[in-house]
């Protein structure tokens, strides 16, 4: 229930008329222990807990990173796609390809405007987890395999939203790099890798943009649930990085609420129906939790609630058409021209074209799950052709749903292609492939799409492929046989219009890949360690993620990190590097547009470290710039590098360390297309620091590419602890954190499993992604039964269920008694 405005007014009068001037300490002193505890969890699925007696307001939070998903109801499970309509912007995997911070700010600003119109004061995004493996089901919601790029894009988005007085939630903190068992899996990562790869983007964003909230992830990291991870939430996020705002749990991520408060987790979402609030009260009363720790959380929550209320407004005058134009611009700037043999694209509007592929009609523009937007308008490629009176022939080629090959549709497509001089084929990952809640099982396109393109390349040699999908796919079956490939990724609601403008040359493609496209899935070192379970996932590849691996291992790839073509050409020249007075290094160079069209170029700066005792990646991205150039125009670019650009994380000193020596500065049009090179000498930032040397204990890391299966003892040497392994769970040792699938080791557990599967099947009729419902139903841990059933299954009932799964007597009575409560 929302606090009424009179109480709010009273309180504001009492506080001098301005909520910003609320005396939080005074307010805190007026609160009972129970009221304090109640504020530490939501009141519904989307609302925080108000305290009406004191006029403390509640806050409405909503997903998500590529548009606003405000549910029409604040409570209950949101299985019906009941969100308000809004603008669907391209997903983060797409906008990352723009490498365009001002574009990200513009998107953030536009989403904030829509949030204001719907009285939402905190937008749950962006997600900046690293794409460790191309198969992670949620990669479409993340930016990149590289932390530098992820950090810059995430920061720009937050800047855009928060400068419009709407809050954000930086998520999912941290090491949530797969959906498989995401609610309980332990991500086992050595400290250096954690710092350099998995925390780095979060660190940059926290320090530069101070997000209003940080959302902790579901998983454990090195043994502890993130929702109670004292080391990462407390020591690193709060103490080291100085973060003072709200830490909120991912929905249902809380394990031990009392430990969570101690670690600094302020807010549990969604509502816990009083169960954990009671535990907080008891813990304070019995001395297990100090009231001071609780007060710290409550003070932050008070500030959060009042500041949000202050910014809440009902600006109904939002102009959605303007936002549609922003979505289109973002799709244009984020598309990547992967291949363009003999300037095959653009197409002349007078040319007779044949369009093949149902995705041209039913555009795939977003992923599934909590980031799923209900767009107010969508425009397909075919609709845009019709709108522009373009004469074309069309054939479906495959069915949009399912993966089965329909040979009749392929035959029809081949017939249409036979005498055509120009074919544009739309293929890609369809809805069932990418979603929150489960990972892909392979990196291939749907079989029906592969069969279609294989047949088409046999009969016509002038083929353009337009790809869609939020993560890499294997392209080796047709890549060399088609003339051009334009990747639209998941282009948001205006994707069809953007594709039209790019294909017909009204716009010049300028996006560059924010992730590597390997030739085959198995080429990725992480394929050896993904998925893992049921207990842990070991990040044995260490820092060798994405191009850090492919480039160090000198593996051929389909398209490298940072790759993207244009309809014009760019020449790079005149590189210089110089130390500046403030200690930074300035790198300057020139870029000239030598072609005949205006275009934008994304230049990337990589640093290659000198030889060291500690293994390092071949090179690392440490800067980039995007320049717009008219034909013949030349511009000077400057990128500044601070000490961090030359550092690795030294576990011996628990800090960042620059080794003295000569570093190579590489300027590239991609990670494999290096155009300029220079060197800069750096002083040792800590001459007393001992550089860790694993060449004796973990030699595989020094021969990456040759030795990709890192043995247990070598990974343990790096990790510094024994691995917990992955023994299957047994009856008798099950806990509340085991998933429905994992408790199916006992007869009763099997029954629960069957019920949940059946329930998911019934529900799936009404959901957009049945597989997501099915997977989510069996991956849910028992600890979430209470909150996800809105309290229908009481804590006691859940404990009874657990006892029964473990074969303990008395479980049945406990379960039944719990129902009566
Ligand atoms: C997702 C979050 C999302 C939340 C609320 C969770 O399942 O992991 O990203 O913000 O739900 O929808």
mmCIF file with all atom_site columns, C-alpha atoms in Angstrom, residues 621-761:
data_model
loop_
_atom_site.group_PDB
_atom_site.id
_atom_site.type_symbol
_atom_site.label_atom_id
_atom_site.label_alt_id
_atom_site.label_comp_id
_atom_site.label_asym_id
_atom_site.label_entity_id
_atom_site.label_seq_id
_atom_site.pdbx_PDB_ins_code
_atom_site.Cartn_x
_atom_site.Cartn_y
_atom_site.Cartn_z
_atom_site.occupancy
_atom_site.B_iso_or_equiv
_atom_site.pdbx_formal_charge
_atom_site.auth_seq_id
_atom_site.auth_comp_id
_atom_site.auth_asym_id
_atom_site.auth_atom_id
_atom_site.pdbx_PDB_model_num
ATOM 1   C CA . UNK A 1 621 ? 41.983 -3.134  -24.406 1.00 0.00 ? 621 UNK A CA 1
ATOM 2   C CA . UNK A 1 622 ? 42.716 0.008   -22.419 1.00 0.00 ? 622 UNK A CA 1
ATOM 3   C CA . UNK A 1 623 ? 41.095 2.757   -24.460 1.00 0.00 ? 623 UNK A CA 1
ATOM 4   C CA . UNK A 1 624 ? 39.022 3.550   -27.526 1.00 0.00 ? 624 UNK A CA 1
ATOM 5   C CA . UNK A 1 625 ? 37.673 6.492   -29.439 1.00 0.00 ? 625 UNK A CA 1
ATOM 6   C CA . UNK A 1 626 ? 34.981 6.993   -32.054 1.00 0.00 ? 626 UNK A CA 1
ATOM 7   C CA . UNK A 1 627 ? 35.397 9.649   -34.731 1.00 0.00 ? 627 UNK A CA 1
ATOM 8   C CA . UNK A 1 628 ? 33.060 10.877  -37.417 1.00 0.00 ? 628 UNK A CA 1
ATOM 9   C CA . UNK A 1 629 ? 34.817 11.868  -40.651 1.00 0.00 ? 629 UNK A CA 1
ATOM 10  C CA . UNK A 1 630 ? 33.638 13.364  -43.925 1.00 0.00 ? 630 UNK A CA 1
ATOM 11  C CA . UNK A 1 631 ? 35.309 12.005  -47.096 1.00 0.00 ? 631 UNK A CA 1
ATOM 12  C CA . UNK A 1 632 ? 38.939 13.201  -47.162 1.00 0.00 ? 632 UNK A CA 1
ATOM 13  C CA . UNK A 1 633 ? 38.743 14.543  -43.622 1.00 0.00 ? 633 UNK A CA 1
ATOM 14  C CA . UNK A 1 634 ? 41.467 13.771  -41.080 1.00 0.00 ? 634 UNK A CA 1
ATOM 15  C CA . UNK A 1 635 ? 41.277 14.156  -37.293 1.00 0.00 ? 635 UNK A CA 1
ATOM 16  C CA . UNK A 1 636 ? 43.761 13.887  -34.494 1.00 0.00 ? 636 UNK A CA 1
ATOM 17  C CA . UNK A 1 637 ? 42.721 11.511  -31.724 1.00 0.00 ? 637 UNK A CA 1
ATOM 18  C CA . UNK A 1 638 ? 43.994 11.401  -28.173 1.00 0.00 ? 638 UNK A CA 1
ATOM 19  C CA . UNK A 1 639 ? 43.594 8.635   -25.609 1.00 0.00 ? 639 UNK A CA 1
ATOM 20  C CA . UNK A 1 640 ? 44.929 9.067   -22.088 1.00 0.00 ? 640 UNK A CA 1
ATOM 21  C CA . UNK A 1 641 ? 46.132 6.115   -20.083 1.00 0.00 ? 641 UNK A CA 1
ATOM 22  C CA . UNK A 1 642 ? 46.383 6.107   -16.315 1.00 0.00 ? 642 UNK A CA 1
ATOM 23  C CA . UNK A 1 643 ? 48.517 3.698   -14.271 1.00 0.00 ? 643 UNK A CA 1
ATOM 24  C CA . UNK A 1 644 ? 45.729 1.164   -14.181 1.00 0.00 ? 644 UNK A CA 1
ATOM 25  C CA . UNK A 1 645 ? 46.130 0.651   -17.935 1.00 0.00 ? 645 UNK A CA 1
ATOM 26  C CA . UNK A 1 646 ? 49.548 -0.889  -17.285 1.00 0.00 ? 646 UNK A CA 1
ATOM 27  C CA . UNK A 1 647 ? 48.706 -2.804  -14.090 1.00 0.00 ? 647 UNK A CA 1
ATOM 28  C CA . UNK A 1 648 ? 47.933 -6.362  -13.169 1.00 0.00 ? 648 UNK A CA 1
ATOM 29  C CA . UNK A 1 649 ? 46.491 -7.349  -9.788  1.00 0.00 ? 649 UNK A CA 1
ATOM 30  C CA . UNK A 1 650 ? 49.260 -8.578  -7.535  1.00 0.00 ? 650 UNK A CA 1
ATOM 31  C CA . UNK A 1 651 ? 47.931 -10.954 -4.874  1.00 0.00 ? 651 UNK A CA 1
ATOM 32  C CA . UNK A 1 652 ? 51.152 -10.630 -2.874  1.00 0.00 ? 652 UNK A CA 1
ATOM 33  C CA . UNK A 1 653 ? 50.458 -6.965  -2.169  1.00 0.00 ? 653 UNK A CA 1
ATOM 34  C CA . UNK A 1 654 ? 46.665 -7.202  -2.522  1.00 0.00 ? 654 UNK A CA 1
ATOM 35  C CA . UNK A 1 655 ? 46.784 -4.342  -4.966  1.00 0.00 ? 655 UNK A CA 1
ATOM 36  C CA . UNK A 1 656 ? 47.425 -3.110  -8.486  1.00 0.00 ? 656 UNK A CA 1
ATOM 37  C CA . UNK A 1 657 ? 51.003 -3.226  -9.635  1.00 0.00 ? 657 UNK A CA 1
ATOM 38  C CA . UNK A 1 658 ? 52.785 -1.721  -12.653 1.00 0.00 ? 658 UNK A CA 1
ATOM 39  C CA . UNK A 1 659 ? 55.975 -3.615  -13.411 1.00 0.00 ? 659 UNK A CA 1
ATOM 40  C CA . UNK A 1 660 ? 58.794 -1.454  -14.700 1.00 0.00 ? 660 UNK A CA 1
ATOM 41  C CA . UNK A 1 661 ? 59.661 -1.885  -18.389 1.00 0.00 ? 661 UNK A CA 1
ATOM 42  C CA . UNK A 1 662 ? 58.690 -1.098  -21.937 1.00 0.00 ? 662 UNK A CA 1
ATOM 43  C CA . UNK A 1 663 ? 55.021 -1.482  -22.837 1.00 0.00 ? 663 UNK A CA 1
ATOM 44  C CA . UNK A 1 664 ? 53.837 -1.656  -26.442 1.00 0.00 ? 664 UNK A CA 1
ATOM 45  C CA . UNK A 1 665 ? 50.913 0.552   -27.376 1.00 0.00 ? 665 UNK A CA 1
ATOM 46  C CA . UNK A 1 666 ? 48.859 -0.834  -30.240 1.00 0.00 ? 666 UNK A CA 1
ATOM 47  C CA . UNK A 1 667 ? 46.192 1.084   -32.123 1.00 0.00 ? 667 UNK A CA 1
ATOM 48  C CA . UNK A 1 668 ? 43.879 -1.210  -34.037 1.00 0.00 ? 668 UNK A CA 1
ATOM 49  C CA . UNK A 1 669 ? 40.771 -1.262  -36.183 1.00 0.00 ? 669 UNK A CA 1
ATOM 50  C CA . UNK A 1 670 ? 40.190 -4.585  -34.365 1.00 0.00 ? 670 UNK A CA 1
ATOM 51  C CA . UNK A 1 671 ? 42.216 -6.773  -31.994 1.00 0.00 ? 671 UNK A CA 1
ATOM 52  C CA . UNK A 1 672 ? 43.623 -8.509  -35.097 1.00 0.00 ? 672 UNK A CA 1
ATOM 53  C CA . UNK A 1 673 ? 43.981 -5.480  -37.344 1.00 0.00 ? 673 UNK A CA 1
ATOM 54  C CA . UNK A 1 674 ? 46.682 -3.443  -35.646 1.00 0.00 ? 674 UNK A CA 1
ATOM 55  C CA . UNK A 1 675 ? 47.469 -0.301  -37.634 1.00 0.00 ? 675 UNK A CA 1
ATOM 56  C CA . UNK A 1 676 ? 49.929 1.579   -35.420 1.00 0.00 ? 676 UNK A CA 1
ATOM 57  C CA . UNK A 1 677 ? 52.483 0.710   -32.797 1.00 0.00 ? 677 UNK A CA 1
ATOM 58  C CA . UNK A 1 678 ? 54.684 2.580   -30.353 1.00 0.00 ? 678 UNK A CA 1
ATOM 59  C CA . UNK A 1 679 ? 56.244 1.963   -26.969 1.00 0.00 ? 679 UNK A CA 1
ATOM 60  C CA . UNK A 1 680 ? 56.294 3.638   -23.606 1.00 0.00 ? 680 UNK A CA 1
ATOM 61  C CA . UNK A 1 681 ? 58.557 3.001   -20.638 1.00 0.00 ? 681 UNK A CA 1
ATOM 62  C CA . UNK A 1 682 ? 56.885 2.713   -17.239 1.00 0.00 ? 682 UNK A CA 1
ATOM 63  C CA . UNK A 1 683 ? 58.443 2.867   -13.786 1.00 0.00 ? 683 UNK A CA 1
ATOM 64  C CA . UNK A 1 684 ? 57.749 0.104   -11.287 1.00 0.00 ? 684 UNK A CA 1
ATOM 65  C CA . UNK A 1 685 ? 54.882 1.353   -9.117  1.00 0.00 ? 685 UNK A CA 1
ATOM 66  C CA . UNK A 1 686 ? 56.038 -0.783  -6.194  1.00 0.00 ? 686 UNK A CA 1
ATOM 67  C CA . UNK A 1 687 ? 59.646 -1.983  -6.508  1.00 0.00 ? 687 UNK A CA 1
ATOM 68  C CA . UNK A 1 688 ? 59.329 -3.960  -3.249  1.00 0.00 ? 688 UNK A CA 1
ATOM 69  C CA . UNK A 1 689 ? 56.428 -6.021  -4.541  1.00 0.00 ? 689 UNK A CA 1
ATOM 70  C CA . UNK A 1 690 ? 57.199 -9.654  -5.263  1.00 0.00 ? 690 UNK A CA 1
ATOM 71  C CA . UNK A 1 691 ? 55.698 -10.645 -8.610  1.00 0.00 ? 691 UNK A CA 1
ATOM 72  C CA . UNK A 1 692 ? 53.806 -13.947 -8.246  1.00 0.00 ? 692 UNK A CA 1
ATOM 73  C CA . UNK A 1 693 ? 55.458 -16.670 -10.286 1.00 0.00 ? 693 UNK A CA 1
ATOM 74  C CA . UNK A 1 694 ? 53.354 -19.715 -11.145 1.00 0.00 ? 694 UNK A CA 1
ATOM 75  C CA . UNK A 1 695 ? 55.697 -21.117 -13.788 1.00 0.00 ? 695 UNK A CA 1
ATOM 76  C CA . UNK A 1 696 ? 56.607 -24.010 -11.484 1.00 0.00 ? 696 UNK A CA 1
ATOM 77  C CA . UNK A 1 697 ? 53.220 -24.692 -9.906  1.00 0.00 ? 697 UNK A CA 1
ATOM 78  C CA . UNK A 1 698 ? 50.859 -23.869 -12.771 1.00 0.00 ? 698 UNK A CA 1
ATOM 79  C CA . UNK A 1 699 ? 52.884 -24.054 -16.023 1.00 0.00 ? 699 UNK A CA 1
ATOM 80  C CA . UNK A 1 700 ? 49.802 -24.453 -18.259 1.00 0.00 ? 700 UNK A CA 1
ATOM 81  C CA . UNK A 1 701 ? 49.061 -20.753 -17.938 1.00 0.00 ? 701 UNK A CA 1
ATOM 82  C CA . UNK A 1 702 ? 52.381 -19.953 -19.589 1.00 0.00 ? 702 UNK A CA 1
ATOM 83  C CA . UNK A 1 703 ? 51.571 -22.176 -22.587 1.00 0.00 ? 703 UNK A CA 1
ATOM 84  C CA . UNK A 1 704 ? 47.996 -21.144 -23.160 1.00 0.00 ? 704 UNK A CA 1
ATOM 85  C CA . UNK A 1 705 ? 46.726 -22.519 -26.456 1.00 0.00 ? 705 UNK A CA 1
ATOM 86  C CA . UNK A 1 706 ? 48.914 -25.602 -26.128 1.00 0.00 ? 706 UNK A CA 1
ATOM 87  C CA . UNK A 1 707 ? 47.700 -26.616 -22.672 1.00 0.00 ? 707 UNK A CA 1
ATOM 88  C CA . UNK A 1 708 ? 44.038 -25.671 -22.393 1.00 0.00 ? 708 UNK A CA 1
ATOM 89  C CA . UNK A 1 709 ? 43.041 -28.355 -19.919 1.00 0.00 ? 709 UNK A CA 1
ATOM 90  C CA . UNK A 1 710 ? 44.337 -26.947 -16.676 1.00 0.00 ? 710 UNK A CA 1
ATOM 91  C CA . UNK A 1 711 ? 44.791 -29.794 -14.157 1.00 0.00 ? 711 UNK A CA 1
ATOM 92  C CA . UNK A 1 712 ? 43.287 -29.612 -10.651 1.00 0.00 ? 712 UNK A CA 1
ATOM 93  C CA . UNK A 1 713 ? 46.612 -29.051 -8.904  1.00 0.00 ? 713 UNK A CA 1
ATOM 94  C CA . UNK A 1 714 ? 47.556 -26.160 -11.211 1.00 0.00 ? 714 UNK A CA 1
ATOM 95  C CA . UNK A 1 715 ? 44.264 -24.397 -10.745 1.00 0.00 ? 715 UNK A CA 1
ATOM 96  C CA . UNK A 1 716 ? 44.498 -24.995 -7.003  1.00 0.00 ? 716 UNK A CA 1
ATOM 97  C CA . UNK A 1 717 ? 47.955 -23.402 -7.009  1.00 0.00 ? 717 UNK A CA 1
ATOM 98  C CA . UNK A 1 718 ? 46.478 -20.293 -8.580  1.00 0.00 ? 718 UNK A CA 1
ATOM 99  C CA . UNK A 1 719 ? 43.295 -20.295 -6.519  1.00 0.00 ? 719 UNK A CA 1
ATOM 100 C CA . UNK A 1 720 ? 45.187 -20.935 -3.301  1.00 0.00 ? 720 UNK A CA 1
ATOM 101 C CA . UNK A 1 721 ? 42.652 -23.369 -1.881  1.00 0.00 ? 721 UNK A CA 1
ATOM 102 C CA . UNK A 1 722 ? 41.382 -26.919 -2.381  1.00 0.00 ? 722 UNK A CA 1
ATOM 103 C CA . UNK A 1 723 ? 38.528 -27.255 -4.848  1.00 0.00 ? 723 UNK A CA 1
ATOM 104 C CA . UNK A 1 724 ? 35.171 -28.358 -3.508  1.00 0.00 ? 724 UNK A CA 1
ATOM 105 C CA . UNK A 1 725 ? 34.572 -30.538 -6.568  1.00 0.00 ? 725 UNK A CA 1
ATOM 106 C CA . UNK A 1 726 ? 31.298 -31.560 -8.097  1.00 0.00 ? 726 UNK A CA 1
ATOM 107 C CA . UNK A 1 727 ? 30.040 -34.705 -6.385  1.00 0.00 ? 727 UNK A CA 1
ATOM 108 C CA . UNK A 1 728 ? 26.333 -35.208 -7.124  1.00 0.00 ? 728 UNK A CA 1
ATOM 109 C CA . UNK A 1 729 ? 24.070 -34.273 -4.216  1.00 0.00 ? 729 UNK A CA 1
ATOM 110 C CA . UNK A 1 730 ? 22.790 -37.160 -2.115  1.00 0.00 ? 730 UNK A CA 1
ATOM 111 C CA . UNK A 1 731 ? 19.690 -37.706 -0.040  1.00 0.00 ? 731 UNK A CA 1
ATOM 112 C CA . UNK A 1 732 ? 20.463 -36.719 3.540   1.00 0.00 ? 732 UNK A CA 1
ATOM 113 C CA . UNK A 1 733 ? 22.724 -33.765 2.729   1.00 0.00 ? 733 UNK A CA 1
ATOM 114 C CA . UNK A 1 734 ? 20.168 -31.627 0.883   1.00 0.00 ? 734 UNK A CA 1
ATOM 115 C CA . UNK A 1 735 ? 19.644 -28.081 2.085   1.00 0.00 ? 735 UNK A CA 1
ATOM 116 C CA . UNK A 1 736 ? 17.156 -25.326 1.430   1.00 0.00 ? 736 UNK A CA 1
ATOM 117 C CA . UNK A 1 737 ? 19.513 -24.066 -1.294  1.00 0.00 ? 737 UNK A CA 1
ATOM 118 C CA . UNK A 1 738 ? 19.195 -27.138 -3.462  1.00 0.00 ? 738 UNK A CA 1
ATOM 119 C CA . UNK A 1 739 ? 17.114 -26.760 -6.572  1.00 0.00 ? 739 UNK A CA 1
ATOM 120 C CA . UNK A 1 740 ? 13.989 -28.703 -7.432  1.00 0.00 ? 740 UNK A CA 1
ATOM 121 C CA . UNK A 1 741 ? 16.053 -30.709 -9.908  1.00 0.00 ? 741 UNK A CA 1
ATOM 122 C CA . UNK A 1 742 ? 18.695 -31.478 -7.276  1.00 0.00 ? 742 UNK A CA 1
ATOM 123 C CA . UNK A 1 743 ? 16.228 -32.668 -4.635  1.00 0.00 ? 743 UNK A CA 1
ATOM 124 C CA . UNK A 1 744 ? 14.924 -35.246 -7.098  1.00 0.00 ? 744 UNK A CA 1
ATOM 125 C CA . UNK A 1 745 ? 17.375 -37.738 -5.599  1.00 0.00 ? 745 UNK A CA 1
ATOM 126 C CA . UNK A 1 746 ? 14.699 -38.978 -3.202  1.00 0.00 ? 746 UNK A CA 1
ATOM 127 C CA . UNK A 1 747 ? 11.225 -40.330 -3.899  1.00 0.00 ? 747 UNK A CA 1
ATOM 128 C CA . UNK A 1 748 ? 9.549  -37.274 -2.424  1.00 0.00 ? 748 UNK A CA 1
ATOM 129 C CA . UNK A 1 749 ? 11.953 -34.974 -4.269  1.00 0.00 ? 749 UNK A CA 1
ATOM 130 C CA . UNK A 1 750 ? 11.020 -36.727 -7.507  1.00 0.00 ? 750 UNK A CA 1
ATOM 131 C CA . UNK A 1 751 ? 7.363  -35.999 -6.802  1.00 0.00 ? 751 UNK A CA 1
ATOM 132 C CA . UNK A 1 752 ? 8.120  -32.290 -6.229  1.00 0.00 ? 752 UNK A CA 1
ATOM 133 C CA . UNK A 1 753 ? 10.097 -32.282 -9.452  1.00 0.00 ? 753 UNK A CA 1
ATOM 134 C CA . UNK A 1 754 ? 7.212  -33.842 -11.383 1.00 0.00 ? 754 UNK A CA 1
ATOM 135 C CA . UNK A 1 755 ? 4.709  -31.354 -9.911  1.00 0.00 ? 755 UNK A CA 1
ATOM 136 C CA . UNK A 1 756 ? 6.892  -28.375 -10.760 1.00 0.00 ? 756 UNK A CA 1
ATOM 137 C CA . UNK A 1 757 ? 7.466  -29.628 -14.302 1.00 0.00 ? 757 UNK A CA 1
ATOM 138 C CA . UNK A 1 758 ? 3.760  -30.148 -14.809 1.00 0.00 ? 758 UNK A CA 1
ATOM 139 C CA . UNK A 1 759 ? 2.988  -26.722 -13.328 1.00 0.00 ? 759 UNK A CA 1
ATOM 140 C CA . UNK A 1 760 ? 5.500  -25.112 -15.657 1.00 0.00 ? 760 UNK A CA 1
ATOM 141 C CA . UNK A 1 761 ? 3.869  -26.857 -18.591 1.00 0.00 ? 761 UNK A CA 1
#
